[in-house]
PDB file of C-alpha atoms in Angstrom:
ATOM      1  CA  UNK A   6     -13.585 -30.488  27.226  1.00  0.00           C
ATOM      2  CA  UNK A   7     -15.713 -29.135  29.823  1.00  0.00           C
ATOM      3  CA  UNK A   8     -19.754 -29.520  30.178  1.00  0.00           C
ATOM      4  CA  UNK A   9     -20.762 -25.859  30.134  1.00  0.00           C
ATOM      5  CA  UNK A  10     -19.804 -25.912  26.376  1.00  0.00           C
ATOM      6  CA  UNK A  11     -22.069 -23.307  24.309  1.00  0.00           C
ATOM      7  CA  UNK A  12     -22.235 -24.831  20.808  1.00  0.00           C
ATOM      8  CA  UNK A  13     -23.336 -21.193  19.542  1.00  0.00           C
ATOM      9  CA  UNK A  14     -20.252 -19.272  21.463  1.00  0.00           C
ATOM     10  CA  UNK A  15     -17.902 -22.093  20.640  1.00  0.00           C
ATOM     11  CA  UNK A  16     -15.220 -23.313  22.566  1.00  0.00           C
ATOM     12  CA  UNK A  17     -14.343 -21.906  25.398  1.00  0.00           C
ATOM     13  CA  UNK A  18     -11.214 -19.603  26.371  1.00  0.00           C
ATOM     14  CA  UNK A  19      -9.554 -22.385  28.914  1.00  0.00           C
ATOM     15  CA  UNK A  20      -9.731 -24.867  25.576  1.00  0.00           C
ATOM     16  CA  UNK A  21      -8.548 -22.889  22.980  1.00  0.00           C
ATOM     17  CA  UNK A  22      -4.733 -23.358  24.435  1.00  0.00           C
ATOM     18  CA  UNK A  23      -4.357 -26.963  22.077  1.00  0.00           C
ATOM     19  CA  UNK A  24      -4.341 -26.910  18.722  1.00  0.00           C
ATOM     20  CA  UNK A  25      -6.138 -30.073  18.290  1.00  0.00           C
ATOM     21  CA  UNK A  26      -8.888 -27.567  19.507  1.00  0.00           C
ATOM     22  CA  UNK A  27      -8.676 -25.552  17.100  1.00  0.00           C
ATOM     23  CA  UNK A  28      -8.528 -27.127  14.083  1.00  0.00           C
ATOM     24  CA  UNK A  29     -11.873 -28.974  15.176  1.00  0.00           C
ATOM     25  CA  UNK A  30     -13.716 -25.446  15.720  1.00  0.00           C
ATOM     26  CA  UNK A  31     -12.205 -24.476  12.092  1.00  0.00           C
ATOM     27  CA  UNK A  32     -13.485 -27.793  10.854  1.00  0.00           C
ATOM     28  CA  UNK A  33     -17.312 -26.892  12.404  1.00  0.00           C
ATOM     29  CA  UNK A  34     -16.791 -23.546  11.366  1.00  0.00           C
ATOM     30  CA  UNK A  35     -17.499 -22.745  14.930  1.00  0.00           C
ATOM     31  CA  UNK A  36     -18.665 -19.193  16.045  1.00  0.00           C
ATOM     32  CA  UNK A  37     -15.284 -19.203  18.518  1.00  0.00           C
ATOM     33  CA  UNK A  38     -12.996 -20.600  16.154  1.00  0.00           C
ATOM     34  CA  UNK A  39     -11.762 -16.792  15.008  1.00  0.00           C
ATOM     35  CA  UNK A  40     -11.436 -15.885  19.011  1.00  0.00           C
ATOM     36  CA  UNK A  41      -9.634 -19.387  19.610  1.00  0.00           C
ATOM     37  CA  UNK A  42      -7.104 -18.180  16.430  1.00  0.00           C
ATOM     38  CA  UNK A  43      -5.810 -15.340  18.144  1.00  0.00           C
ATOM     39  CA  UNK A  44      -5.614 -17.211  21.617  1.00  0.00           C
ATOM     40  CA  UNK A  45      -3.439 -19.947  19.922  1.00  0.00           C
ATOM     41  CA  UNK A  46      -1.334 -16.954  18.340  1.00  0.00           C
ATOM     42  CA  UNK A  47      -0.157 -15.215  21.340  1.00  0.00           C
ATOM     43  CA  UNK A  48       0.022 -18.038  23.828  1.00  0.00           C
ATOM     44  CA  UNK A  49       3.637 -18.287  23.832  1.00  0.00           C
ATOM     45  CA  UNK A  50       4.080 -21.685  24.838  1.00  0.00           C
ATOM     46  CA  UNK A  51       3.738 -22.460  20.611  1.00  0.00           C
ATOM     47  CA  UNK A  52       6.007 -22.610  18.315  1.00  0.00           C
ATOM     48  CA  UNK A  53       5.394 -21.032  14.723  1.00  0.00           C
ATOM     49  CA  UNK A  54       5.069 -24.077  12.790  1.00  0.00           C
ATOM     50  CA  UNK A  55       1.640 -24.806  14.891  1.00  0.00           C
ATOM     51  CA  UNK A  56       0.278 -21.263  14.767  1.00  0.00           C
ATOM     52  CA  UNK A  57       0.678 -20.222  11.429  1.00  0.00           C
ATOM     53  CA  UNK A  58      -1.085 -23.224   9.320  1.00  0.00           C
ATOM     54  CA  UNK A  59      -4.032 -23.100  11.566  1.00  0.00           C
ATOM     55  CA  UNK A  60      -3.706 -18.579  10.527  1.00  0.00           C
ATOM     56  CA  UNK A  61      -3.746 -19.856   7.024  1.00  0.00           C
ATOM     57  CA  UNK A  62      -6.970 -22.320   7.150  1.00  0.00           C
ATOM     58  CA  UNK A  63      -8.841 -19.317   9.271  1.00  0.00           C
ATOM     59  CA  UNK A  64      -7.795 -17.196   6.584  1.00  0.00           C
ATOM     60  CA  UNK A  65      -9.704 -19.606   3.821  1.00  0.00           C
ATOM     61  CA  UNK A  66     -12.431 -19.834   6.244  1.00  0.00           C
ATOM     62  CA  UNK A  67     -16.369 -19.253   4.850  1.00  0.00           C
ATOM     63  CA  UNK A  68     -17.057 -17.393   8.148  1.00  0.00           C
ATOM     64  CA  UNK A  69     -16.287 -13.928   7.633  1.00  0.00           C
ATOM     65  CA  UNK A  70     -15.756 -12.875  10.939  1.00  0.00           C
ATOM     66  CA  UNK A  71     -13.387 -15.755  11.606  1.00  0.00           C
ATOM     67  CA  UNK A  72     -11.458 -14.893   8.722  1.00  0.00           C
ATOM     68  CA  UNK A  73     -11.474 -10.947  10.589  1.00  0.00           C
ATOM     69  CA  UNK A  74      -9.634 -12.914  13.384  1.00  0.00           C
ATOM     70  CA  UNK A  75      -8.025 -14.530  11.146  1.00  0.00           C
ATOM     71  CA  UNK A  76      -6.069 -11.573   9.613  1.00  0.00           C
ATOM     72  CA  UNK A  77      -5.963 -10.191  13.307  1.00  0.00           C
ATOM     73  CA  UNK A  78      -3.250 -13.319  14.041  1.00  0.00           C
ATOM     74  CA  UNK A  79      -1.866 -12.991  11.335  1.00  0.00           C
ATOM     75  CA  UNK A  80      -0.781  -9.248  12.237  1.00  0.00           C
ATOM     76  CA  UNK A  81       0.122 -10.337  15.743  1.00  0.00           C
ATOM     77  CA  UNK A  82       2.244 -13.032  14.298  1.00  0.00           C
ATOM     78  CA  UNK A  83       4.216 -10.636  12.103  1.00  0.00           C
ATOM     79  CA  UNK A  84       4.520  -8.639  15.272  1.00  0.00           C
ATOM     80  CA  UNK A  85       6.086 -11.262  17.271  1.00  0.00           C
ATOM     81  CA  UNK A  86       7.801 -13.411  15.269  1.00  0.00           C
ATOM     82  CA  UNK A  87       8.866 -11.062  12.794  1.00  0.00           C
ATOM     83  CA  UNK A  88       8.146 -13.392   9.733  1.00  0.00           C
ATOM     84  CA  UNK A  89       5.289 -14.466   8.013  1.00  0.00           C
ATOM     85  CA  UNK A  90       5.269 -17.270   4.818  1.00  0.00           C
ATOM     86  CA  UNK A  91       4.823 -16.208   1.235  1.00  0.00           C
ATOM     87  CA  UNK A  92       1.404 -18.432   0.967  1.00  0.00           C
ATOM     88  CA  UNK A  93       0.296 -15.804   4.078  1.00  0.00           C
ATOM     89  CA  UNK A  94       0.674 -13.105   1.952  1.00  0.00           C
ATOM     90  CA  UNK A  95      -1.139 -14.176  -1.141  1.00  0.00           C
ATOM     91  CA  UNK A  96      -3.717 -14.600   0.983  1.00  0.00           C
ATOM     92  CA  UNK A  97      -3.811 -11.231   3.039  1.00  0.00           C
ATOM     93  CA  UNK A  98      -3.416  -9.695  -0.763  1.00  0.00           C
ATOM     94  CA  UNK A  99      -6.509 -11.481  -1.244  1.00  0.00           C
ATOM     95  CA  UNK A 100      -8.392  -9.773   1.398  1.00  0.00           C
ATOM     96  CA  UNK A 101      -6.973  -6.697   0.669  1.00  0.00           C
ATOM     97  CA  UNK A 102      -9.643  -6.693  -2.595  1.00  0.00           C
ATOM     98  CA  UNK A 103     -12.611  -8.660   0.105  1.00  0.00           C
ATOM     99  CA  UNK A 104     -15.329  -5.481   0.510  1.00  0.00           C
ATOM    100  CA  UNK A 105     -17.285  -8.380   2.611  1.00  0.00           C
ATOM    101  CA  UNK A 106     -19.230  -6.336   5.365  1.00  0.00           C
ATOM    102  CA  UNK A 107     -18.839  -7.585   8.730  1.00  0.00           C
ATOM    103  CA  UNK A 108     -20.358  -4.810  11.384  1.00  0.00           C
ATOM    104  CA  UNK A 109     -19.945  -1.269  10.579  1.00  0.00           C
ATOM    105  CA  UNK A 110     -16.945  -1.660   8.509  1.00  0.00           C
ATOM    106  CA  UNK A 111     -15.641  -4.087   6.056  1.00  0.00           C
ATOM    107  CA  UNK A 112     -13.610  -7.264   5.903  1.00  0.00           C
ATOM    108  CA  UNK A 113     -10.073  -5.463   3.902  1.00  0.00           C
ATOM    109  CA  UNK A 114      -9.921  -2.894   6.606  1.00  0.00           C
ATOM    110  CA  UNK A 115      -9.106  -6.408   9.071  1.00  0.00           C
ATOM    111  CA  UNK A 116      -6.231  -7.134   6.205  1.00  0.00           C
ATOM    112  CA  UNK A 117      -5.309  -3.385   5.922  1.00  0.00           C
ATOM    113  CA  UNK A 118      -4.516  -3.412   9.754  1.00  0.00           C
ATOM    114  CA  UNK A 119      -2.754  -7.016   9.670  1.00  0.00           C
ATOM    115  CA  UNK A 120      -0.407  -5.699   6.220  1.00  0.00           C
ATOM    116  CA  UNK A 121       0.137  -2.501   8.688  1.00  0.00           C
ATOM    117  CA  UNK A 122       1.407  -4.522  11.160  1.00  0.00           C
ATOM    118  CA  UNK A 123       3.502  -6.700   9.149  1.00  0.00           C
ATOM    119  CA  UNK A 124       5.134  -3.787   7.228  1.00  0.00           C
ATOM    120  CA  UNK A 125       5.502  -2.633  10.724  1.00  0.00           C
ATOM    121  CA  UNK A 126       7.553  -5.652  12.130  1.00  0.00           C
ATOM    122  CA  UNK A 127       9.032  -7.543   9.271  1.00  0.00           C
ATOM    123  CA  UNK A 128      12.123  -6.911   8.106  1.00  0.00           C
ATOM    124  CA  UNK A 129      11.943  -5.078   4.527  1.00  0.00           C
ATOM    125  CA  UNK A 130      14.009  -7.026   2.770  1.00  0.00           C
ATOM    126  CA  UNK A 131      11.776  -9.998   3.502  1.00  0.00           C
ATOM    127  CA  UNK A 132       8.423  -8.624   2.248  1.00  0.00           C
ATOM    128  CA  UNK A 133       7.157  -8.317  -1.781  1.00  0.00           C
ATOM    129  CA  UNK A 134       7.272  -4.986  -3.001  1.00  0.00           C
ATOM    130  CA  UNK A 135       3.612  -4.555  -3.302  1.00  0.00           C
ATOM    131  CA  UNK A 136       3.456  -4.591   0.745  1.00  0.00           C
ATOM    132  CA  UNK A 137       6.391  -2.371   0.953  1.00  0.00           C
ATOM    133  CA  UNK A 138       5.081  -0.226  -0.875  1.00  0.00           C
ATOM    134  CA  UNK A 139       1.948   0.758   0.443  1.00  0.00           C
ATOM    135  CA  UNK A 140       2.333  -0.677   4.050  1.00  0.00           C
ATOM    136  CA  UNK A 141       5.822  -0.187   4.806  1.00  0.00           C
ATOM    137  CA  UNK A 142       7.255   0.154   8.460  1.00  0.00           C
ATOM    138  CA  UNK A 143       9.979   2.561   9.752  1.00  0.00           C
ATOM    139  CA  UNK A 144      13.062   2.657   7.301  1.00  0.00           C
ATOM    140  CA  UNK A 145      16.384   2.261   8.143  1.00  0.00           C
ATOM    141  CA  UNK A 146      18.407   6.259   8.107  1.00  0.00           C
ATOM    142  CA  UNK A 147      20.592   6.361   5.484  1.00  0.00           C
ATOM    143  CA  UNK A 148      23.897   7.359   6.365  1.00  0.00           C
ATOM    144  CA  UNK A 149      25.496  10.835   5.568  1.00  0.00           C
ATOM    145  CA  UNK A 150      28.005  10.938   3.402  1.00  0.00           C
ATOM    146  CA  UNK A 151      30.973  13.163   4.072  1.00  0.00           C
TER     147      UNK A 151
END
């Protein structure tokens, strides 16, 4: 870790690549933690079994605006990985119903961006009906008959 370390910024950019890193500004509840979320999620050097449980603990986080960047992985994940987990789900459903302000806006507009996203770029047949139904991506044409 380097020396210039702001404890109210958090950790810096250059240390958010570990995921040891991570989970220790998630444990502080760090101001960077939500920023170090979506660095971990589109660095491509990890796999998805080390991105998404460290999505899932932002996502239960008390800081609201981590739990914004939270949701924000969580839609980039679905974009490029093209799966998410059921547990992710309950919990974006969850924030779905959070009317937590955070700026000018509030925090279910985060999840209604993240369940766009993931209706977007996750196959159909792998997503609950609830999300298909209100958040559903490009369908497949249906064939002509003749």
């Amino acid at each position: 870790m380097s020396e210039t370390r702001d404890r109210a910024t958090g950790p810096e950019f250059d240390e958010c690549d570990c995921p040891e890193n991570v989970d220790a500004a998630l444990e502080r509840t760090e101001a960077g933690a939500g920023p170090a979320l979506l660095w971990l999620v589109l660095d491509e050097f990890h796999p998805p079994a080390v991105v998404l449980p460290r999505i899932k603990r932002g996502l239960r986080s008390r800081d609201t605006q981590t739990r914004a960047n939270a949701l924000q992985s969580l839609g980039h994940f679905g974009r490029l990985y093209g799966d998410v987990d059921v547990e992710s789900l309950t919990l974006l459903r969850g924030a779905l119903r959070d009317r937590t302000p955070l700026g000018g806006c509030q925090l279910h507009g985060y999840a209604d961006d993240a369940a766009d996203d993931i209706g977007m770029f996750v196959p159909r047949h792998r997503l609950p009906r609830w999300l298909r139904r209100r958040h559903a991506g490009p369908r497949r044409p249906r064939r002509l008959r003749r």
